Short mmCIF file of C-alpha atoms in Angstrom, two decimals:
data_model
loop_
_atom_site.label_atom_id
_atom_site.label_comp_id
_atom_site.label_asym_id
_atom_site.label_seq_id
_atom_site.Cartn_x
_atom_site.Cartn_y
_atom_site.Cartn_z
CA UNK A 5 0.00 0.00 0.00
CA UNK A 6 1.38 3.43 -0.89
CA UNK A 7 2.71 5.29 2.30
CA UNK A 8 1.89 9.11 2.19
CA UNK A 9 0.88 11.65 4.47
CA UNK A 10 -0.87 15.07 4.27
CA UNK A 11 2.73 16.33 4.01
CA UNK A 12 3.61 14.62 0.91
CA UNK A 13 0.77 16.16 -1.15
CA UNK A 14 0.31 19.27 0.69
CA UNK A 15 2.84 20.64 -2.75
CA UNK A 16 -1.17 20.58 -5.05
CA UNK A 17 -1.72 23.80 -3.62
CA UNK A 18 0.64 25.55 -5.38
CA UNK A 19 -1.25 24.80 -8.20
CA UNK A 20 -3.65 27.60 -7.27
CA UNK A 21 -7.73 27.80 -6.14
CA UNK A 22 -8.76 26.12 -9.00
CA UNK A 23 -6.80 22.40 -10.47
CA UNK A 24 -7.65 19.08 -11.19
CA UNK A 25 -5.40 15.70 -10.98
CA UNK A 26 -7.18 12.87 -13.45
CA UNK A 27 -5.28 9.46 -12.68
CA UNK A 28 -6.49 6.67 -15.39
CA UNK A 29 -4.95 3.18 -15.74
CA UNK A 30 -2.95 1.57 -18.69
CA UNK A 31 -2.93 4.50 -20.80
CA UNK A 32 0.04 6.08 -22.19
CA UNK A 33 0.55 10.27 -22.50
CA UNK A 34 -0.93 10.22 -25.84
CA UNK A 35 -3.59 7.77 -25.87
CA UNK A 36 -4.93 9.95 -22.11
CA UNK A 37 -3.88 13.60 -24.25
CA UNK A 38 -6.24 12.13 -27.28
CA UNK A 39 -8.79 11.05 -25.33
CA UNK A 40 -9.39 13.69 -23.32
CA UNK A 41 -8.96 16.15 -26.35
CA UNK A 42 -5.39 17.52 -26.13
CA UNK A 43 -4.66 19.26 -29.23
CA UNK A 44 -1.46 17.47 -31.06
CA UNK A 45 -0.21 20.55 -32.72
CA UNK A 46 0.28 22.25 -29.38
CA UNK A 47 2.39 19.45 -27.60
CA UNK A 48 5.28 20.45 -25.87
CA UNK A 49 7.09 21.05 -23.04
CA UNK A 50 6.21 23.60 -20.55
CA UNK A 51 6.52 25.64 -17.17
CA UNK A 52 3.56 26.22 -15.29
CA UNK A 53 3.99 29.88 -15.84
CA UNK A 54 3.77 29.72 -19.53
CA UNK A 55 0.56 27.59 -19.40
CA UNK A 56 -0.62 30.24 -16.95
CA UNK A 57 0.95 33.07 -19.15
CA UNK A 58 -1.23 31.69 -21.85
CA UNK A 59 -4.81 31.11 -19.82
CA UNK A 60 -4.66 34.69 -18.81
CA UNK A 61 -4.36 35.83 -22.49
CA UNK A 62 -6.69 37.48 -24.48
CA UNK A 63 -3.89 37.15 -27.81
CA UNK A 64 -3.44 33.78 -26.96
CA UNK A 65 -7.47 33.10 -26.72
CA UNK A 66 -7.20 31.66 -23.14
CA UNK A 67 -6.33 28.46 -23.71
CA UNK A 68 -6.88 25.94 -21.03
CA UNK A 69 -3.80 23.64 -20.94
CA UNK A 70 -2.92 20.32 -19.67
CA UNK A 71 0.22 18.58 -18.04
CA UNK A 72 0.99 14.56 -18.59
CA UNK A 73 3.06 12.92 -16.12
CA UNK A 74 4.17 9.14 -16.70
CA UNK A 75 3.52 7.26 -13.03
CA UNK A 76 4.20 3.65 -14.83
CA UNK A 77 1.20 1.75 -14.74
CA UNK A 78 -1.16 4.95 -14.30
CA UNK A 79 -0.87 8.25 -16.23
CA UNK A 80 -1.63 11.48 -14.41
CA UNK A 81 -3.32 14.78 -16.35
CA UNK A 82 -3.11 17.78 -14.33
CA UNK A 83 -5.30 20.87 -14.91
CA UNK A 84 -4.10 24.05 -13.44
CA UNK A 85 -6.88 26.26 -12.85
CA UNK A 86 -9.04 23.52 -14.85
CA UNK A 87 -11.59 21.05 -14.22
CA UNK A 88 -12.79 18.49 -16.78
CA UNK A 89 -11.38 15.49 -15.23
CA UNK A 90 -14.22 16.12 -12.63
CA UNK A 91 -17.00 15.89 -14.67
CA UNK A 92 -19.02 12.43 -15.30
CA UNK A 93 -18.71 12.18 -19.30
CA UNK A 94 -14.98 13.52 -19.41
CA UNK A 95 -13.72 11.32 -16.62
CA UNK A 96 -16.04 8.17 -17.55
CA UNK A 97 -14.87 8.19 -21.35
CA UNK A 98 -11.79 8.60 -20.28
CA UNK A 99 -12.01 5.13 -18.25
CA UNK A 100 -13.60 3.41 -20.88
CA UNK A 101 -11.32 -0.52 -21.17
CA UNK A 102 -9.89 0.81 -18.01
CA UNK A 103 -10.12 2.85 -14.76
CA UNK A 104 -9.96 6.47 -13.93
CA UNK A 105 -9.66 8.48 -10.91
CA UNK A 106 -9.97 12.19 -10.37
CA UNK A 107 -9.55 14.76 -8.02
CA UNK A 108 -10.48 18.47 -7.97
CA UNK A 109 -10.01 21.27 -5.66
CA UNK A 110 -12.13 24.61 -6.59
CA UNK A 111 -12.89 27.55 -4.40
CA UNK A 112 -15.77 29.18 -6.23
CA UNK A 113 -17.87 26.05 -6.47
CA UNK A 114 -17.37 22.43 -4.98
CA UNK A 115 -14.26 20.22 -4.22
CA UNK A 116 -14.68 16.91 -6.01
CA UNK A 117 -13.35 12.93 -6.14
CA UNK A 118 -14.54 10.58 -8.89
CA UNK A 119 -13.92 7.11 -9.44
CA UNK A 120 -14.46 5.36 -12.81
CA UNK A 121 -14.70 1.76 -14.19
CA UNK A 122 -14.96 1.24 -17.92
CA UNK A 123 -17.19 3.81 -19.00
CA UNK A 124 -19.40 3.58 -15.48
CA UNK A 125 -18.94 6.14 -12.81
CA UNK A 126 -18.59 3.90 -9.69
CA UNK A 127 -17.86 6.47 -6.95
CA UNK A 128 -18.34 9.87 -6.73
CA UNK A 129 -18.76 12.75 -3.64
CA UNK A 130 -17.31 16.13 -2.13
CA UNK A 131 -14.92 15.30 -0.02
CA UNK A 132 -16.19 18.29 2.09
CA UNK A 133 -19.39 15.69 2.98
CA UNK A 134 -18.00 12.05 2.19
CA UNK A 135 -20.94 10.81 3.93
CA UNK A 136 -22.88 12.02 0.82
CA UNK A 137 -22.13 9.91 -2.31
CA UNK A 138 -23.06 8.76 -5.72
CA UNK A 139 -22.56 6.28 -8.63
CA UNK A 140 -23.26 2.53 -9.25
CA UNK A 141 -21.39 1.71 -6.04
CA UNK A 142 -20.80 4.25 -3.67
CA UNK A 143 -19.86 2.64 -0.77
CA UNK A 144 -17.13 0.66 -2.95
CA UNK A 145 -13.94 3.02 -1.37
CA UNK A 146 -15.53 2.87 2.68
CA UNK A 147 -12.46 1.35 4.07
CA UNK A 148 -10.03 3.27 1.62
CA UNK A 149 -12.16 6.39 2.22
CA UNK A 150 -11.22 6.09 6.64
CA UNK A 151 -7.99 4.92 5.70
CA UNK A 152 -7.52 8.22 3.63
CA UNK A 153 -9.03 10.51 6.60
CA UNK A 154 -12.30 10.53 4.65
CA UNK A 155 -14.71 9.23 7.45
CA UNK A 156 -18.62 9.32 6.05
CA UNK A 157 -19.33 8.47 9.77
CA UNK A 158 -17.42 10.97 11.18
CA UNK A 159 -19.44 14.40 13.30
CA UNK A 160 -19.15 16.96 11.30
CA UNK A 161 -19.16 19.35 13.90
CA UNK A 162 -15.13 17.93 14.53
CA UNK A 163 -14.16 18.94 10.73
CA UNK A 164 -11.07 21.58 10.98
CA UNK A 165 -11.99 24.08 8.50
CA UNK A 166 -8.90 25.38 8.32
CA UNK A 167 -7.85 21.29 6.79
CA UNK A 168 -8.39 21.45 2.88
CA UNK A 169 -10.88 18.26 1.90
CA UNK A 170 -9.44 18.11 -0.97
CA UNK A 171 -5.74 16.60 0.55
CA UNK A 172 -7.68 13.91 1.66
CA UNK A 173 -9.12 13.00 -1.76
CA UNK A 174 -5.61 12.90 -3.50
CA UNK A 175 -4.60 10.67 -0.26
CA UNK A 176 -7.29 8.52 -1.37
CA UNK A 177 -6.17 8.81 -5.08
CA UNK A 178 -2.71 7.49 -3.95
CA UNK A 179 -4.15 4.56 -2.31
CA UNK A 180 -6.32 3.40 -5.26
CA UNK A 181 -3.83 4.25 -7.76
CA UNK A 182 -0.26 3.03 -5.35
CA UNK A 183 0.90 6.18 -7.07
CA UNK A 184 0.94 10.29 -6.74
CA UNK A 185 2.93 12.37 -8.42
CA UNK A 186 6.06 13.65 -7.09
CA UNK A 187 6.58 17.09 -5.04
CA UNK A 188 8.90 17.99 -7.64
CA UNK A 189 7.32 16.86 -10.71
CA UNK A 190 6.24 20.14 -12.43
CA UNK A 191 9.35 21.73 -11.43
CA UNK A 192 10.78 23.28 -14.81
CA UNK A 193 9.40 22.24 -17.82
CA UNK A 194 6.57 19.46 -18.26
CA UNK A 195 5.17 17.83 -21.18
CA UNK A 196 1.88 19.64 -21.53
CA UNK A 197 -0.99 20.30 -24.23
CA UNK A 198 -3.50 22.72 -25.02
CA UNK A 199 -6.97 20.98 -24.62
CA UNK A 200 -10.23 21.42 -26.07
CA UNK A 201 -13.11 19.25 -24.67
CA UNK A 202 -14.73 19.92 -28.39
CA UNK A 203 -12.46 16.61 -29.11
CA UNK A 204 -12.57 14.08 -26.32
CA UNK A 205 -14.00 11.50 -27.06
CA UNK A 206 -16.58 13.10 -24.33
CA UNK A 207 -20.62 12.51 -25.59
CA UNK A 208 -22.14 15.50 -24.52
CA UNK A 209 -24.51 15.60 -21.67
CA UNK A 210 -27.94 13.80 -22.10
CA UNK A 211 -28.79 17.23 -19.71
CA UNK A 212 -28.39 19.41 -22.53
CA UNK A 213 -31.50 19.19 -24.75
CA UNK A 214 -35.27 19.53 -25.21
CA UNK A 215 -37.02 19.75 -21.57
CA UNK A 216 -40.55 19.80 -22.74
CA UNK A 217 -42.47 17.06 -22.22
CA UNK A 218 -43.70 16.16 -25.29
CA UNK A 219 -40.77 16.71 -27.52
CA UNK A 220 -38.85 14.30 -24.79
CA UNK A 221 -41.37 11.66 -25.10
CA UNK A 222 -41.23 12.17 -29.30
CA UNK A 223 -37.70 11.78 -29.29
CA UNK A 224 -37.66 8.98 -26.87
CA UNK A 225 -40.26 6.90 -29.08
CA UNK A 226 -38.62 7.93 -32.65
CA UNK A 227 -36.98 5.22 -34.10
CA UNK A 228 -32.75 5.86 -35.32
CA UNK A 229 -33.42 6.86 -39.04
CA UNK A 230 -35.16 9.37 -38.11
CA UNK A 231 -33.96 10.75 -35.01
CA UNK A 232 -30.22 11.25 -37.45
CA UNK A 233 -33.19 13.02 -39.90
CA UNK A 234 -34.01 15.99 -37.27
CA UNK A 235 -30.41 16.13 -36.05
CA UNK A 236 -29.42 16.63 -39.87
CA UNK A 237 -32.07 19.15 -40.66
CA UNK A 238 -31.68 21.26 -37.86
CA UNK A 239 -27.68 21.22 -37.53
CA UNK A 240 -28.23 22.44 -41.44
CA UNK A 241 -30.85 24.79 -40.21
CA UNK A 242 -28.26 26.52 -37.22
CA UNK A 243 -25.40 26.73 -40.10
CA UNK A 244 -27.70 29.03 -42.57
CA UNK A 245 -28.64 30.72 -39.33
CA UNK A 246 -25.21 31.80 -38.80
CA UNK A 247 -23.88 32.21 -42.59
CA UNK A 248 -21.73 29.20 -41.51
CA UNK A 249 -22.58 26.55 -43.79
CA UNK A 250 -20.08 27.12 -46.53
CA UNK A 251 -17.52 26.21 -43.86
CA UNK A 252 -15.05 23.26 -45.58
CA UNK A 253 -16.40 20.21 -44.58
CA UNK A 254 -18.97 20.54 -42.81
CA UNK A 255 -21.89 19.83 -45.35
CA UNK A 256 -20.36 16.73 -45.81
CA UNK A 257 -20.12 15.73 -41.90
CA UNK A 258 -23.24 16.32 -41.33
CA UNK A 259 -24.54 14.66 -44.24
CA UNK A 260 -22.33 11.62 -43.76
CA UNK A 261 -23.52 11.62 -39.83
CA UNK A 262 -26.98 11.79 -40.76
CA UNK A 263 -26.66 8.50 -42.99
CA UNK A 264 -25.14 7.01 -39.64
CA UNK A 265 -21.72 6.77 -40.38
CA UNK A 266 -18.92 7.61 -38.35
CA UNK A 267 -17.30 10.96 -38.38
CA UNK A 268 -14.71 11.97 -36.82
CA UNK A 269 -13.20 15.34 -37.35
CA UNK A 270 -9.86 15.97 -36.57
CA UNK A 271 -8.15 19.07 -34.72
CA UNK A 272 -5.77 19.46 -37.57
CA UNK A 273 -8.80 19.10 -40.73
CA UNK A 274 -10.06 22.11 -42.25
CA UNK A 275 -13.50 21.83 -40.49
CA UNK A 276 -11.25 21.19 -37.34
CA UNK A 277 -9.79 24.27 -37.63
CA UNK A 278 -12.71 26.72 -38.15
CA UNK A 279 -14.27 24.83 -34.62
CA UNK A 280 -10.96 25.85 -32.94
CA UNK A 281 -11.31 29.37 -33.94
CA UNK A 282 -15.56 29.79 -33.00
CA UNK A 283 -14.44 28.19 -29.84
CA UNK A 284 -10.89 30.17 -29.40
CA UNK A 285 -13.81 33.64 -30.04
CA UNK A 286 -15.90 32.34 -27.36
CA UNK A 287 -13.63 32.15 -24.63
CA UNK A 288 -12.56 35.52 -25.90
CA UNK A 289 -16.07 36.75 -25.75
CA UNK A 290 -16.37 35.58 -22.25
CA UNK A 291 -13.34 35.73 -20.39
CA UNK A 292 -12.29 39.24 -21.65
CA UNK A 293 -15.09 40.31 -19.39
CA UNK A 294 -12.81 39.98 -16.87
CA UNK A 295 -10.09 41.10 -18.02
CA UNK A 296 -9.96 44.75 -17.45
CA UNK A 297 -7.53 45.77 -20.52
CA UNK A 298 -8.82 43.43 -23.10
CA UNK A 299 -12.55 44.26 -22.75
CA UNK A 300 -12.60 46.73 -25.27
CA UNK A 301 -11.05 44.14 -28.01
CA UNK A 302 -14.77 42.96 -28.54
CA UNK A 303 -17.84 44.86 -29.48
CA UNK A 304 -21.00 43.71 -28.17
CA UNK A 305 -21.74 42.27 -31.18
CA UNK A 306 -18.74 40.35 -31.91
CA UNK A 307 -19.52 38.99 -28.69
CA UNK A 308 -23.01 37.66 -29.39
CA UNK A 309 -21.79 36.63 -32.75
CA UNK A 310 -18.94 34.64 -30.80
CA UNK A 311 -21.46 32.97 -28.54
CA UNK A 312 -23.65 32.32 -31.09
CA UNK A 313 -20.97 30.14 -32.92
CA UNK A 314 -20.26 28.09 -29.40
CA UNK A 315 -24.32 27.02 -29.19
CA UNK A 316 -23.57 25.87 -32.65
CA UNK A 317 -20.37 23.99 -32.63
CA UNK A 318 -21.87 22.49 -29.21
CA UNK A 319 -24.88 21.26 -31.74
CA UNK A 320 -22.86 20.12 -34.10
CA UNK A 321 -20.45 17.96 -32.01
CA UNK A 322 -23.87 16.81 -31.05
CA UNK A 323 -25.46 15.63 -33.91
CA UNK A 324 -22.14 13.93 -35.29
CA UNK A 325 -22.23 11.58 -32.16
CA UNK A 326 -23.03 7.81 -33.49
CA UNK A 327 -25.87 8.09 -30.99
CA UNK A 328 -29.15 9.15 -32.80
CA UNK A 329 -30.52 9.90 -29.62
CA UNK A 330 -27.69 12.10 -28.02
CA UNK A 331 -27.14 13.55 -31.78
CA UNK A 332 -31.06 14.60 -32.12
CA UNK A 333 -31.12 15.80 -28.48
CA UNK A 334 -27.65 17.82 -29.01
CA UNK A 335 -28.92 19.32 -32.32
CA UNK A 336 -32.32 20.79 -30.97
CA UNK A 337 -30.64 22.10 -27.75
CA UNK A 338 -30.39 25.49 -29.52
CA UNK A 339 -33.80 25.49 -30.70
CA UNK A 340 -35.31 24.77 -27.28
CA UNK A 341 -33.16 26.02 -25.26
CA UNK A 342 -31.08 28.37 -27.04
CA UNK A 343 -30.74 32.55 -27.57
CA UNK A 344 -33.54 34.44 -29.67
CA UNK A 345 -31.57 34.14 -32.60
CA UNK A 346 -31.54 30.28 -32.81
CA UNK A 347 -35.24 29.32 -31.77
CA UNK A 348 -37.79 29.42 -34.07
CA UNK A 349 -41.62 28.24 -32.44
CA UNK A 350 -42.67 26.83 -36.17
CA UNK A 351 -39.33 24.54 -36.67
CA UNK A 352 -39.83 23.22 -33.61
CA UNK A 353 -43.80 22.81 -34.12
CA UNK A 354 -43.00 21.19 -37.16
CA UNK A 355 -40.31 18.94 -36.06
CA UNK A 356 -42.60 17.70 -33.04
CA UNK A 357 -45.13 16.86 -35.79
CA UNK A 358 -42.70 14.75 -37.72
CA UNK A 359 -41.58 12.77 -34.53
CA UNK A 360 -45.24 12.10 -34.49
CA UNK A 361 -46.49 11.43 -37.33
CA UNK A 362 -44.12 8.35 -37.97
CA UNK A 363 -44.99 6.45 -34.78
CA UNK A 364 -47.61 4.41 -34.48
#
C-alpha cells in the first residue's frame, strides 16, 4: 500500500484555487492527451507559468492547458486552474477498457473525487461531505475512504476548516492508484498540451436538450433513421442561421452523420480548424469580461456573434455523435433552449409533428 501523508501532497496547492489531478490506468501520454482532447499541434514542453501566461491571455485566446506525467502503470493529467477530469462524461470516457480516478479542488464552487470503471462512474462525492455519495457503487472506497481521513461516519461538527478536503481526496487517489505524483514533478518544464473538450471522445450531456415534455417523449419513441433526420435538418438549419454553412467540410459531416456513419473530425482538418477558432472567439467573448484591458477588443456584437458560434459547434459535435438519440437531443438544444436568434416556435412545431407522425 502506498505510504503518504498530508505532508507529501500538501505541494497541489501551489497549483492555485482552482486544479484538477485525473489518474487513469494503462494509458500512455498520448492515448490519455487524445482522449481527453489535447490538441497534437500544441504538444510540448512547458513551465507552469507559460501555461498560466497563456490562460490569462486574451492574444493567446485563453487556452486551457494540460500537463501529462508518466507514473508507470497509471498516467496522471493535471489541470491548473481547470476542471474536466471532474465531470461524469470527461472522466467516464476517459475510463472506458480501463479505470480512472480524479480529483479536484475549486474555491468558487465544490471540491470533487470521482472514481471510474470502464465507462461507469462507480464512486463519486465532495470530499467536504463524504458521507454524501453517488454512482453505481458508492460505498465501494468505505475502508479506503477512513484509511484516507475521509470518514462518512465521522461528526461533522469535529471537521477543521482550516484542513483542505481536498488533501484527503488525493490521499485517497494514492491509495487506489499506489501512485501520486512527485513534489517535484512540475518543477521546470513538463510535457503539456492545449486541450479542447470539443475533441474528447466526451458525448455531450444527455442534460443538454429539449425539456418539454412532449418533444422528450417524441424523441424517446422515434426510431434511429429518423432521429439522425431531425439532427441533420436542424444542424443544417443553425449553419444558414449563422452564414456558416459554406464552412469546408462541414456539409459533408453532417450529411455523412446523418446516414449514420462515423465521423470523426480531426483538430488538424479544415472543419477542425474553423471549430478551434468559434471556440478560441468564445472564450474571448467571455473571459475578456474579466479582463480589465482586453474588454474593449470585442464589441458587443462580436460577442453575441462569438457565442452564437459556441451554441452551434456544441450542436454540431452533437449531432455527429453515433448516438441518434444524443445527436437529435444535441442538435435541438439550440432550438429549445437556445438565444432568440436560434429558436424558431414553427421549426420546432414542425419537427414535433414529424416525430409524431411516424410512430404508431
Amino acid at each position: 500500500m502506498l505510504e503518504v501523508t498530508p505532508t507529501d501532497v500538501e505541494w497541489v496547492e501551489t497549483l492555485g484555487e482552482v486544479f484538477c489531478l485525473t489518474f487513469v490506468k494503462e494509458l500512455d501520454e498520448a492515448e490519455a492527451l487524445s482522449r481527453f482532447g489535447g490538441l497534437p499541434d500544441t504538444l510540448r514542453p512547458r513551465t507552469l507559468q507559460e501555461a498560466g501566461d497563456g490562460y490569462h491571455s486574451y492574444e493567446a485566446g485563453y487556452p486551457e492547458f494540460v500537463f501529462v506525467l508518466d507514473l508507470g502503470t497509471w498516467t496522471v493529467l493535471i489541470e491548473p486552474d481547470g476542471f474536466q477530469g471532474s465531470l461524469t462524461e470527461p472522466l467516464t470516457a476517459l475510463s472506458r477498457g480501463t479505470e480512472a480516478v480524479s480529483v479536484e479542488r475549486h474555491e468558487y464552487a465544490d471540491h470533487g473525487f470521482c472514481y471510474a470503471v470502464d465507462g461507469t462512474l462507480v464512486t463519486a462525492f465532495e470530499p467536504t461531505w463524504p458521507q454524501d455519495r453517488w454512482g453505481e457503487e458508492p460505498d465501494r472506497l468505505l475502508g479506503k475512504m477512513r484509511a484516507a481521513g475521509l470518514d462518512p461516519d465521522a461528526d461533522p461538527e469535529d471537521h477543521d476548516p482550516l484542513s483542505p478536503p481536498y488533501i484527503p481526496a488525493l490521499l485517497l487517489a494514492g491509495l487506489l492508484t499506489g501512485v501520486l505524483p512527485h513534489p517535484d514533478a512540475l518543477a521546470g518544464q513538463v510535457l503539456s498540451a492545449e486541450i479542447e473538450p470539443w475533441f474528447s471522445i466526451a458525448p455531450p450531456s444527455l442534460a443538454d436538450g429539449p425539456t418539454d415534455p412532449e418533444m422528450t417523449a417524441a424523441l424517446q419513441a422515434a426510431p434511429p433513421h429518423l432521429l439522425r433526420e431531425v439532427a441533420t435538418r436542424e444542424t443544417t438549419r443553425l449553419a444558414t442561421v449563422l452564414g456558416v454553412d459554406t464552412t469546408p467540410g462541414l456539409a459533408e459531416a453532417i450529411a455523412a452523420a446523418g446516414r449514420g456513419e462515423p465521423v470523426t473530425v480531426s483538430p488538424a482538418s479544415e472543419l477542425g480548424a474553423h471549430v478551434r477558432s468559434w471556440l478560441t472567439r468564445s472564450r474571448q467573448a467571455g473571459r475578456s469580461l474579466n479582463d480589465s484591458p482586453a474588454r474593449s477588443r470585442m464589441s458587443d456584437d462580436e460577442r453575441t456573434a462569438a457565442h452564437l458560434r459556441v451554441w452551434f459547434a456544441n450542436a454540431l459535435k452533437g449531432a455527429l455523435r453515433p448516438d441518434p438519440h444524443a445527436a437529435a437531443r444535441a442538435a435541438l438544444h439550440p432550438l429549445t433552449q437556445g438565444p432568440p436568434l436560434l429558436r424558431d416556435p414553427a421549426q420546432e412545431t414542425a419537427i414535433l409533428q414529424t416525430l409524431r407522425d411516424d410512430q404508431p
